[in-house]
């Protein structure tokens, strides 16, 4: 028997001969034939082959198809010159009706059955190991002389006919300082699964214990390492198990077929990928292309102008729009809130900045397949219900949004509202977003820009944002234009210093992300546009839940926003600064100001 020490530099055809002769004393091919592509193997009856190929194309992240053989063809000429799939994997598994009934060193004894079977060669993450090492990143499982860790997740694959399963992933520990390099090294190696699908807490994938992989060996993290997960071709084995074919063969996980194809050096099409931390508890990083990040930065710059001359410049923090939208992109259920009853001498007291922006966000979230609800003041439920119904009629929303109210009845009311049975481990929402929502000041009151206390008109929805800070996995965003809005506590020192009456009106309640815009509605429009940019970003799509096709029709549109503002005027909802019932928001005319901003953002 031969040991593995020098096999990383051997050519693939030499390694295949050694494997064929059963002279290799190792349990996996990780680290072998550096720079050459390795392949997962699935062998199915020819009657299932077309559906399995469709399944691979529908799930090309975990199942990048390198080659499909003809029935009974044991060679793969486009991948290797002299191979025999019956003998050239270290170890195979035999499945009968979805049950593994044996591990085999060779399939030669099944040659007769194989005449009616088709072999699929699927890309493998072992192929990118040299590129990762070249970037200065250690391969911990190679260092520890063990197989890579593989885990079943709770993430469903797209089903095709009888083929269905959840995604399987590999995990490689990566030093936090090297996360960007790991993404860069793998992002364009599509046939080796490409960029990671998840970086951070394994629980977000439904993985409960890293020390207990479903396949392979446990790999230990060093101090400062972050678990990084790539899609894995063992997903194909799970699909074989679930389809319950009378007879099927696969490679044994980690025992790959080694091809003669080299991994070519390629550059990311969208520029260098960026890695951003979007949550500390649980730890979660997201990925975006440099091109998409630059577009979102341009959106943030656009909405940062200060036409009302309120002095909002010192309140603005670069990158908040990108961070908020990355977090929203990963969210499954979002709770929105809006409503600033600044006109306490009018009925209704609400201003018309806020609802249009909230509905623009809601429309995009709906299009992305996310659950959306709005929480508002009990006294304003009827008004908001009419606004939502009109938004559906206009075509802004696909369907009505659930409308909720919150009242404090006990110390744990907020937790009971946000979580099933008040259990922080089971939150109903994973993102809370406030846009132009009255925020509680340090003295417990709520103030408009003129320093008038409007607490009697405001329900304590701030408590939900405060409670969210104690619930792992729930992120918050605040959008405002004056510093007295919910979520602006993050910049309260700047509000007190630079905004008129800021020492009194400044909101004291923080959000994880704070977006400051010249008009809050603009912040809502920018969020909708940024979510669209992320949906169209292939790099980001690797790690975010797979939504429907890019929803261009759900972006803010000038004619729909014009109709919505007319509806608000008809409902008696006034301009914030002037209390006027005209086509204006915050004293700025819709035409030539707001309409131009929408066009620029688009």
Coordinates of C-alpha atoms in Angstrom, one line a residue:
X1 CA 0.0 0.0 0.0
X2 CA 1.1 3.6 -0.7
X3 CA 0.7 6.5 1.6
X4 CA -0.7 9.9 0.5
X5 CA 2.3 12.2 1.2
X6 CA 3.4 12.8 -2.3
X7 CA 0.1 12.5 -4.2
X8 CA -0.8 16.2 -4.3
X9 CA 1.8 16.6 -7.1
X10 CA 1.0 13.4 -9.1
X11 CA -0.8 13.6 -12.4
X12 CA -4.4 12.5 -12.4
X13 CA -3.9 9.5 -14.8
X14 CA -1.1 8.2 -12.5
X15 CA -3.4 8.5 -9.4
X16 CA -6.2 6.7 -11.2
X17 CA -4.0 3.8 -12.0
X18 CA -2.9 3.6 -8.3
X19 CA -6.5 3.7 -7.2
X20 CA -7.5 1.1 -9.8
X21 CA -4.8 -1.2 -8.4
X22 CA -6.1 -0.7 -4.8
X23 CA -2.8 0.6 -3.6
X24 CA -3.9 3.8 -1.8
X25 CA -4.1 3.8 2.0
X26 CA -6.3 6.8 2.5
X27 CA -10.0 7.4 2.9
X28 CA -10.4 10.4 0.7
X29 CA -8.9 12.3 -2.2
X30 CA -8.8 15.8 -0.6
X31 CA -5.4 17.4 -1.4
X32 CA -4.6 15.1 -4.3
X33 CA -3.7 16.1 -7.8
X34 CA -3.6 19.8 -6.8
X35 CA -5.2 22.1 -9.4
X36 CA -7.2 19.4 -11.2
X37 CA -10.9 19.0 -11.1
X38 CA -12.4 16.2 -9.1
X39 CA -15.9 14.8 -9.5
X40 CA -18.8 13.4 -7.5
X41 CA -20.3 10.3 -9.2
X42 CA -24.0 9.2 -9.5
X43 CA -24.9 6.1 -11.5
X44 CA -28.6 5.6 -12.3
X45 CA -30.8 3.5 -14.5
X46 CA -31.2 5.1 -18.0
X47 CA -35.0 5.6 -17.4
X48 CA -34.2 8.1 -14.6
X49 CA -31.3 9.9 -16.4
X50 CA -33.2 12.7 -18.1
X51 CA -35.0 13.7 -14.9
X52 CA -31.8 13.6 -12.9
X53 CA -30.1 15.8 -15.5
X54 CA -32.9 18.4 -15.2
X55 CA -32.5 18.2 -11.4
X56 CA -28.8 19.0 -11.8
X57 CA -29.5 22.0 -14.0
X58 CA -32.1 23.2 -11.6
X59 CA -29.6 23.0 -8.7
X60 CA -26.4 23.8 -10.5
X61 CA -24.8 25.2 -7.3
X62 CA -24.4 21.8 -5.6
X63 CA -24.7 19.8 -8.8
X64 CA -22.6 21.3 -11.6
X65 CA -22.7 18.7 -14.4
X66 CA -19.3 18.0 -15.9
X67 CA -20.3 15.0 -18.0
X68 CA -23.2 12.6 -18.7
X69 CA -22.3 9.2 -20.2
X70 CA -24.3 7.1 -22.6
X71 CA -25.9 3.9 -21.0
X72 CA -23.2 1.3 -20.4
X73 CA -20.3 3.7 -21.2
X74 CA -17.7 3.4 -18.5
X75 CA -15.4 6.1 -20.0
X76 CA -15.6 9.9 -20.0
X77 CA -13.4 11.1 -22.8
X78 CA -14.0 14.8 -22.3
X79 CA -12.8 14.4 -18.6
X80 CA -10.0 11.8 -18.8
X81 CA -8.1 9.8 -21.4
X82 CA -8.0 6.3 -19.9
X83 CA -10.5 6.0 -17.1
X84 CA -13.0 3.3 -16.1
X85 CA -15.7 4.5 -13.8
X86 CA -16.0 0.9 -12.4
X87 CA -12.6 1.0 -10.8
X88 CA -11.3 4.6 -10.6
X89 CA -12.9 5.9 -7.4
X90 CA -11.4 5.0 -4.1
X91 CA -14.7 3.6 -2.8
X92 CA -18.3 3.4 -4.0
X93 CA -21.7 3.0 -2.3
X94 CA -24.5 0.8 -3.5
X95 CA -28.1 1.9 -3.0
X96 CA -31.2 -0.2 -3.3
X97 CA -34.6 1.4 -2.9
X98 CA -33.0 4.4 -1.1
X99 CA -31.0 2.3 1.3
X100 CA -27.2 2.0 1.3
X101 CA -26.6 -1.7 1.1
X102 CA -22.9 -1.8 0.7
X103 CA -19.5 -0.1 0.3
X104 CA -17.4 -1.4 -2.6
X105 CA -13.9 -1.0 -3.9
X106 CA -15.0 -1.9 -7.5
X107 CA -18.1 -2.0 -9.6
X108 CA -16.8 -4.6 -12.0
X109 CA -19.1 -7.3 -10.6
X110 CA -22.1 -5.2 -11.6
X111 CA -20.9 -4.7 -15.2
X112 CA -24.1 -6.4 -16.6
X113 CA -26.4 -4.0 -14.7
X114 CA -24.2 -1.1 -15.6
X115 CA -25.0 -1.6 -19.3
X116 CA -28.4 -0.1 -18.7
X117 CA -27.1 2.7 -16.4
X118 CA -25.9 6.3 -17.0
X119 CA -23.0 7.9 -15.1
X120 CA -23.2 11.5 -14.0
X121 CA -19.9 13.3 -13.2
X122 CA -20.6 16.4 -10.9
X123 CA -18.2 19.1 -9.8
X124 CA -16.5 18.9 -6.4
X125 CA -15.1 21.4 -4.0
X126 CA -11.8 19.5 -3.7
X127 CA -11.1 21.0 -7.1
X128 CA -10.7 24.5 -5.6
X129 CA -8.3 23.6 -2.8
X130 CA -5.2 24.6 -4.6
X131 CA -6.7 28.0 -5.4
X132 CA -7.7 28.5 -1.8
X133 CA -4.2 27.5 -0.6
X134 CA -2.6 29.9 -3.2
X135 CA -4.6 32.7 -1.6
X136 CA -2.9 31.9 1.7
X137 CA -5.8 30.1 3.3
X138 CA -5.1 26.9 5.2
X139 CA -7.1 23.7 4.3
X140 CA -7.8 22.5 7.9
X141 CA -9.0 19.0 6.9
X142 CA -5.8 18.4 5.0
X143 CA -3.7 19.8 7.9
X144 CA -5.6 17.4 10.2
X145 CA -5.3 14.5 7.8
X146 CA -9.0 13.8 7.6
X147 CA -11.9 14.1 5.2
X148 CA -13.9 17.3 4.8
X149 CA -17.0 17.8 6.9
X150 CA -20.3 17.5 5.1
X151 CA -23.7 18.3 6.5
X152 CA -27.4 18.0 5.5
X153 CA -29.1 21.4 5.8
X154 CA -32.7 22.6 6.1
X155 CA -32.4 24.4 2.7
X156 CA -34.6 22.7 0.1
X157 CA -33.4 22.1 -3.5
X158 CA -35.6 22.6 -6.4
X159 CA -37.5 19.3 -7.1
X160 CA -37.8 17.6 -10.5
X161 CA -40.1 14.6 -10.8
X162 CA -39.0 12.0 -8.2
X163 CA -35.8 13.8 -7.4
X164 CA -36.0 16.0 -4.3
X165 CA -33.8 16.7 -1.2
X166 CA -32.3 19.3 0.9
X167 CA -28.9 20.9 0.2
X168 CA -25.8 19.3 1.5
X169 CA -22.8 21.5 2.2
X170 CA -19.1 21.1 3.0
X171 CA -17.6 23.2 5.8
X172 CA -14.1 24.6 5.8
X173 CA -12.8 26.8 8.7
X174 CA -11.4 30.0 7.4
X175 CA -9.6 32.7 9.4
X176 CA -11.8 35.8 9.6
X177 CA -9.2 38.0 8.0
X178 CA -9.2 35.6 5.0
X179 CA -12.9 35.5 4.3
X180 CA -12.7 37.9 1.4
X181 CA -9.8 35.9 -0.1
X182 CA -11.7 32.6 0.2
X183 CA -14.7 34.1 -1.6
X184 CA -12.5 35.6 -4.3
X185 CA -10.5 32.3 -4.8
X186 CA -13.7 30.3 -5.4
X187 CA -16.4 32.6 -6.7
X188 CA -15.7 32.0 -10.4
X189 CA -14.9 28.3 -10.1
X190 CA -18.5 27.3 -11.0
X191 CA -17.7 23.7 -11.7
X192 CA -16.3 23.4 -8.2
X193 CA -19.5 24.9 -6.7
X194 CA -18.3 28.6 -6.8
X195 CA -18.6 31.0 -3.9
X196 CA -19.7 29.9 -0.5
X197 CA -23.5 29.6 0.2
X198 CA -23.2 30.6 3.8
X199 CA -20.6 32.1 6.2
X200 CA -21.1 32.0 9.9
X201 CA -23.4 30.3 12.4
X202 CA -24.3 26.8 11.2
X203 CA -27.7 27.0 12.9
X204 CA -28.9 29.3 10.2
X205 CA -28.6 26.3 7.8
X206 CA -30.3 24.0 10.3
X207 CA -27.0 22.4 11.3
X208 CA -27.1 21.8 15.0
X209 CA -23.6 20.4 15.8
X210 CA -20.4 20.9 13.8
X211 CA -18.8 18.1 15.6
X212 CA -21.3 15.6 14.1
X213 CA -21.1 15.8 10.3
X214 CA -23.5 13.7 8.3
X215 CA -20.7 12.7 6.0
X216 CA -16.9 12.9 6.3
X217 CA -15.0 13.7 9.4
X218 CA -15.3 16.5 12.0
X219 CA -12.8 19.3 11.3
X220 CA -11.7 21.4 14.2
X221 CA -11.7 25.2 14.0
X222 CA -8.7 27.2 15.2
X223 CA -9.1 30.3 17.3
X224 CA -10.3 33.1 15.0
X225 CA -11.7 30.7 12.4
X226 CA -15.1 31.2 10.9
X227 CA -17.1 28.2 9.5
X228 CA -17.6 28.7 5.8
X229 CA -20.0 26.5 3.8
X230 CA -20.0 25.6 0.2
X231 CA -22.6 23.6 -1.8
X232 CA -21.7 20.0 -2.0
X233 CA -22.2 17.3 -4.7
X234 CA -23.2 14.8 -2.0
X235 CA -26.6 16.6 -2.5
X236 CA -26.8 14.1 -5.4
X237 CA -26.5 11.2 -3.1
X238 CA -29.4 12.5 -1.0
X239 CA -31.5 12.8 -4.1
X240 CA -30.7 9.2 -5.0
X241 CA -31.7 8.1 -1.5
X242 CA -35.0 10.0 -1.8
X243 CA -35.9 8.8 -5.3
X244 CA -35.7 5.2 -4.0
X245 CA -34.4 3.7 -7.3
X246 CA -34.2 -0.1 -7.3
X247 CA -30.5 0.1 -7.9
X248 CA -28.0 3.0 -7.9
X249 CA -24.3 3.6 -7.3
X250 CA -22.4 6.7 -6.1
X251 CA -18.9 7.5 -5.0
X252 CA -18.3 7.2 -1.3
X253 CA -18.3 10.8 0.1
X254 CA -14.8 12.2 -0.1
X255 CA -13.6 9.4 -2.5
X256 CA -13.8 11.4 -5.8
X257 CA -13.1 10.6 -9.4
X258 CA -10.0 12.6 -10.4
X259 CA -10.2 14.1 -13.9
X260 CA -7.5 15.4 -16.3
X261 CA -9.0 18.9 -16.4
X262 CA -7.2 21.8 -14.8
X263 CA -8.9 24.6 -13.0
X264 CA -8.1 27.7 -15.0
X265 CA -7.4 31.0 -13.2
X266 CA -10.3 33.3 -13.7
X267 CA -11.3 36.8 -12.6
X268 CA -14.6 37.6 -11.0
X269 CA -16.9 39.3 -13.6
X270 CA -18.4 41.8 -11.2
X271 CA -15.1 42.8 -9.6
X272 CA -13.6 41.6 -6.3
X273 CA -16.4 40.1 -4.1
X274 CA -16.9 41.8 -0.8
X275 CA -17.8 40.1 2.5
X276 CA -19.9 42.0 5.1
X277 CA -20.9 41.1 8.6
X278 CA -24.6 41.6 8.9
X279 CA -25.2 40.0 12.3
X280 CA -23.1 39.3 15.4
X281 CA -25.7 37.1 17.1
X282 CA -25.9 34.7 15.4
X283 CA -22.7 35.4 13.5
X284 CA -23.6 35.9 9.8
X285 CA -21.6 37.3 6.9
X286 CA -23.0 38.1 3.4
X287 CA -21.3 38.4 0.0
X288 CA -21.8 41.0 -2.7
X289 CA -19.9 41.9 -5.9
X290 CA -18.0 45.1 -6.0
X291 CA -20.2 46.3 -8.9
X292 CA -23.4 45.8 -6.9
X293 CA -22.0 47.4 -3.8
X294 CA -20.9 50.4 -5.9
X295 CA -24.5 50.8 -7.3
X296 CA -25.9 50.7 -3.8
X297 CA -23.4 53.3 -2.6
X298 CA -24.6 55.5 -5.5
X299 CA -28.2 55.1 -4.4
X300 CA -27.2 56.0 -0.8
X301 CA -25.4 59.1 -2.1
X302 CA -28.5 60.2 -4.1
X303 CA -30.9 60.1 -1.2
X304 CA -28.4 61.9 1.1
X305 CA -29.0 65.4 -0.3
X306 CA -30.7 67.8 2.1
X307 CA -33.3 69.8 0.2
X308 CA -35.0 70.9 3.5
X309 CA -31.7 72.2 4.9
X310 CA -32.2 70.4 8.1
X311 CA -28.5 69.7 8.6
X312 CA -28.7 65.9 8.2
X313 CA -25.2 65.5 6.7
X314 CA -23.5 64.7 10.1
X315 CA -26.1 62.0 10.8
X316 CA -25.3 60.0 7.7
X317 CA -23.1 56.8 7.9
X318 CA -21.7 55.3 4.8
X319 CA -22.6 51.7 4.1
X320 CA -25.8 51.6 6.1
X321 CA -28.0 51.1 3.1
X322 CA -25.9 48.2 1.9
X323 CA -25.8 46.6 5.3
X324 CA -29.5 46.9 5.8
X325 CA -30.3 45.5 2.4
X326 CA -28.0 42.6 2.7
X327 CA -29.7 41.7 6.0
X328 CA -33.1 42.1 4.4
X329 CA -32.1 40.0 1.5
X330 CA -31.4 37.1 3.9
X331 CA -34.6 37.7 5.9
X332 CA -37.7 35.5 5.6
X333 CA -40.2 37.5 7.5
X334 CA -40.1 41.3 7.8
X335 CA -42.2 43.6 10.1
X336 CA -42.5 47.2 8.8
X337 CA -43.8 50.2 10.8
X338 CA -44.5 53.8 9.8
X339 CA -46.6 56.7 10.9
X340 CA -45.6 60.1 12.3
X341 CA -48.6 62.0 13.7
X342 CA -46.9 65.4 13.5
X343 CA -50.1 67.3 12.9
X344 CA -51.8 66.9 16.3
X345 CA -54.4 69.6 15.6
X346 CA -55.7 67.8 12.4
X347 CA -57.5 64.6 11.8
X348 CA -55.9 62.4 10.8
X349 CA -52.7 63.7 12.3
X350 CA -50.4 61.6 10.1
X351 CA -48.0 63.1 7.5
X352 CA -47.5 61.7 4.0
X353 CA -43.8 61.0 4.4
X354 CA -43.4 57.3 5.4
X355 CA -46.3 55.3 4.0
X356 CA -45.2 55.5 0.3
X357 CA -41.7 54.5 1.3
X358 CA -42.9 51.6 3.4
X359 CA -45.1 50.4 0.6
X360 CA -42.2 50.5 -1.9
X361 CA -40.2 48.3 0.4
X362 CA -43.2 46.0 1.0
X363 CA -43.8 45.6 -2.7
X364 CA -40.2 44.5 -3.3
X365 CA -40.2 42.2 -0.4
X366 CA -43.4 40.6 -1.7
X367 CA -41.8 40.1 -5.1
X368 CA -38.8 38.5 -3.4
X369 CA -41.1 35.9 -1.8
X370 CA -40.8 37.2 1.7
X371 CA -43.5 37.4 4.4
X372 CA -44.4 41.0 5.2
X373 CA -46.6 42.6 7.8
X374 CA -47.1 46.2 9.0
X375 CA -47.6 47.3 12.6
X376 CA -49.1 50.7 13.3
X377 CA -51.1 52.7 15.9
X378 CA -54.4 51.2 16.9
X379 CA -56.1 54.6 16.3
X380 CA -54.7 54.6 12.7
X381 CA -55.7 51.1 11.7
X382 CA -58.6 52.1 9.5
X383 CA -56.6 54.8 7.7
X384 CA -53.7 52.4 7.0
X385 CA -56.1 49.7 5.8
X386 CA -57.5 52.1 3.2
X387 CA -54.0 53.0 2.1
X388 CA -53.0 49.3 1.7
X389 CA -56.2 48.6 -0.3
X390 CA -55.5 51.5 -2.6
X391 CA -51.9 50.3 -3.0
X392 CA -53.3 47.0 -4.3
X393 CA -55.7 48.7 -6.6
X394 CA -52.9 51.0 -8.0
X395 CA -50.7 48.0 -8.6
X396 CA -48.0 48.8 -6.0
X397 CA -48.7 45.7 -4.0
X398 CA -49.5 42.2 -5.4
X399 CA -51.8 41.5 -2.5
X400 CA -52.9 43.1 0.8
X401 CA -50.4 43.1 3.7
X402 CA -51.4 42.0 7.2
X403 CA -51.9 45.0 9.4
X404 CA -51.2 44.6 13.1
X405 CA -51.2 46.8 16.2
X406 CA -49.2 46.6 19.4
X407 CA -50.2 47.5 22.9
X408 CA -48.2 47.1 26.1
X409 CA -50.1 44.8 28.5
X410 CA -47.3 43.4 30.6
X411 CA -43.5 43.4 30.8
X412 CA -43.2 40.6 28.2
X413 CA -45.8 42.0 25.7
X414 CA -43.1 42.8 23.2
X415 CA -41.5 39.3 23.4
X416 CA -44.9 37.7 23.1
X417 CA -45.7 39.8 20.0
X418 CA -42.4 39.1 18.3
X419 CA -42.0 35.4 19.2
X420 CA -44.1 32.3 19.3
X421 CA -45.3 31.9 22.9
X422 CA -42.7 34.5 23.9
X423 CA -39.8 32.1 23.0
X424 CA -36.8 34.0 21.8
X425 CA -35.7 30.9 20.0
X426 CA -38.8 31.1 17.7
X427 CA -39.1 34.7 16.4
X428 CA -42.0 35.4 14.0
X429 CA -39.9 38.1 12.2
X430 CA -36.2 38.2 11.5
X431 CA -36.1 41.8 10.5
X432 CA -37.9 44.9 11.8
X433 CA -37.8 48.1 9.7
X434 CA -39.1 51.5 10.8
X435 CA -39.5 54.3 8.2
X436 CA -40.6 57.8 9.3
X437 CA -42.0 56.4 12.5
X438 CA -42.1 58.6 15.6
X439 CA -39.3 57.5 17.9
X440 CA -39.2 57.7 21.7
X441 CA -36.9 60.4 23.1
X442 CA -34.6 60.0 26.2
X443 CA -37.4 61.4 28.5
X444 CA -39.9 58.7 27.2
X445 CA -41.9 61.2 25.2
X446 CA -42.4 61.5 21.4
X447 CA -41.7 64.9 19.7
X448 CA -42.3 66.3 16.3
X449 CA -39.6 68.6 14.7
X450 CA -41.3 71.6 16.4
X451 CA -40.7 70.1 19.9
X452 CA -44.4 69.4 20.4
X453 CA -45.0 66.3 22.5
X454 CA -47.2 63.8 20.5
X455 CA -47.0 60.9 22.9
X456 CA -50.8 60.6 23.2
X457 CA -51.0 59.7 19.6
X458 CA -48.2 57.1 19.5
X459 CA -48.4 53.4 20.5
X460 CA -45.2 52.1 22.0
X461 CA -43.9 50.2 19.0
X462 CA -40.4 51.2 20.1
X463 CA -40.6 48.4 22.6
X464 CA -40.5 45.9 19.8
X465 CA -37.2 47.3 18.6
X466 CA -35.8 47.3 22.1
X467 CA -37.0 43.7 22.6
X468 CA -35.5 42.7 19.2
X469 CA -32.0 43.6 20.6
X470 CA -32.4 40.6 23.0
X471 CA -33.6 38.1 20.3
X472 CA -30.8 36.3 18.4
X473 CA -31.3 36.4 14.7
X474 CA -33.5 39.5 14.6
X475 CA -32.1 42.6 12.9
X476 CA -33.5 46.1 12.9
X477 CA -33.3 49.1 10.5
X478 CA -34.5 52.7 11.0
X479 CA -35.1 55.2 8.1
X480 CA -35.4 58.9 8.9
X481 CA -34.8 62.4 7.8
X482 CA -34.7 64.5 11.0
X483 CA -33.3 62.4 13.9
X484 CA -36.6 62.0 15.9
X485 CA -37.6 58.8 14.0
X486 CA -37.5 55.3 15.4
X487 CA -34.0 53.8 15.0
X488 CA -32.2 57.1 14.9
X489 CA -30.8 56.4 18.4
X490 CA -27.7 55.1 16.7
X491 CA -26.8 58.7 15.7
X492 CA -28.5 60.5 18.6
X493 CA -25.3 62.4 19.6
X494 CA -25.1 63.9 16.1
X495 CA -28.8 64.7 16.2
X496 CA -28.4 66.6 19.5
X497 CA -25.5 68.5 18.1
X498 CA -26.6 69.4 14.6
X499 CA -30.4 69.2 14.4
X500 CA -32.7 72.0 15.5
X501 CA -34.3 71.1 18.9
X502 CA -32.2 67.9 18.7
X503 CA -31.4 67.9 22.4
X504 CA -35.1 67.3 23.1
X505 CA -36.5 65.5 20.1
X506 CA -33.6 63.0 19.4
X507 CA -34.8 59.4 19.3
X508 CA -33.1 57.3 21.9
X509 CA -33.9 53.9 20.4
X510 CA -31.2 52.4 18.2
X511 CA -31.5 50.2 15.2
X512 CA -28.7 48.0 13.8
X513 CA -28.8 49.9 10.6
X514 CA -29.7 53.6 10.3
X515 CA -30.5 55.1 6.9
X516 CA -30.7 58.9 6.8
X517 CA -32.2 60.5 3.7
X518 CA -33.3 64.0 2.7
X519 CA -36.9 62.6 2.7
X520 CA -37.7 59.3 4.4
X521 CA -39.7 58.1 1.4
X522 CA -36.5 58.4 -0.6
X523 CA -34.9 56.0 1.8
X524 CA -37.8 53.5 1.1
X525 CA -37.4 53.9 -2.6
X526 CA -33.6 53.4 -2.3
X527 CA -34.1 50.2 -0.2
X528 CA -36.4 48.8 -2.9
X529 CA -33.9 49.6 -5.6
X530 CA -31.0 48.2 -3.6
X531 CA -32.8 44.9 -3.0
X532 CA -33.3 44.7 -6.8
X533 CA -29.6 45.2 -7.3
X534 CA -28.8 42.4 -4.9
X535 CA -31.3 40.1 -6.6
X536 CA -29.5 40.7 -9.9
X537 CA -26.1 40.1 -8.3
X538 CA -24.9 36.6 -9.1
X539 CA -22.3 36.7 -6.4
X540 CA -24.8 37.6 -3.7
X541 CA -27.3 35.1 -5.1
X542 CA -24.9 32.3 -4.0
X543 CA -25.5 33.0 -0.3
X544 CA -29.0 34.5 -0.2
X545 CA -32.2 32.5 -0.3
X546 CA -33.2 31.8 -3.9
X547 CA -36.1 34.2 -4.7
X548 CA -38.2 34.4 -7.9
X549 CA -36.8 36.0 -11.1
X550 CA -35.7 39.7 -10.8
X551 CA -38.9 41.6 -10.0
X552 CA -38.4 44.7 -12.3
X553 CA -42.1 45.5 -12.1
X554 CA -42.0 45.8 -8.4
X555 CA -39.6 48.8 -8.4
X556 CA -41.2 52.2 -7.6
X557 CA -42.8 53.7 -10.6
X558 CA -43.6 57.4 -11.1
X559 CA -47.2 57.0 -12.2
X560 CA -48.0 54.7 -9.3
X561 CA -46.3 56.9 -6.7
X562 CA -48.3 59.9 -8.2
X563 CA -51.6 58.0 -7.7
X564 CA -50.6 57.0 -4.2
X565 CA -49.9 60.6 -3.1
X566 CA -53.2 61.7 -4.6
X567 CA -54.9 59.0 -2.5
X568 CA -53.2 60.2 0.6
X569 CA -54.3 63.8 -0.1
X570 CA -57.9 62.5 -0.6
X571 CA -57.7 60.7 2.8
X572 CA -56.6 64.0 4.5
X573 CA -53.0 62.9 5.0
X574 CA -50.9 66.1 4.9
X575 CA -47.4 67.3 4.0
X576 CA -45.1 67.1 7.1
X577 CA -43.6 70.5 7.0
X578 CA -46.5 72.6 5.8
X579 CA -49.6 70.6 6.7
X580 CA -50.7 71.3 3.2
X581 CA -53.1 69.0 1.3
X582 CA -51.3 69.4 -1.9
X583 CA -49.1 67.2 -4.1
X584 CA -46.1 67.7 -1.9
X585 CA -44.1 65.8 0.8
X586 CA -42.2 67.6 3.5
X587 CA -43.0 70.9 1.8
X588 CA -41.3 69.8 -1.4
X589 CA -43.5 69.5 -4.6
X590 CA -44.0 66.0 -6.0
X591 CA -43.3 67.2 -9.5
X592 CA -39.7 68.0 -10.3
X593 CA -38.5 67.1 -6.8
X594 CA -39.8 63.7 -5.7
X595 CA -40.5 62.6 -9.2
X596 CA -37.0 63.5 -10.3
X597 CA -35.5 61.6 -7.3
X598 CA -37.5 58.4 -8.3
X599 CA -36.2 58.7 -11.9
X600 CA -32.6 59.1 -10.7
X601 CA -32.9 56.1 -8.3
X602 CA -34.3 53.9 -11.1

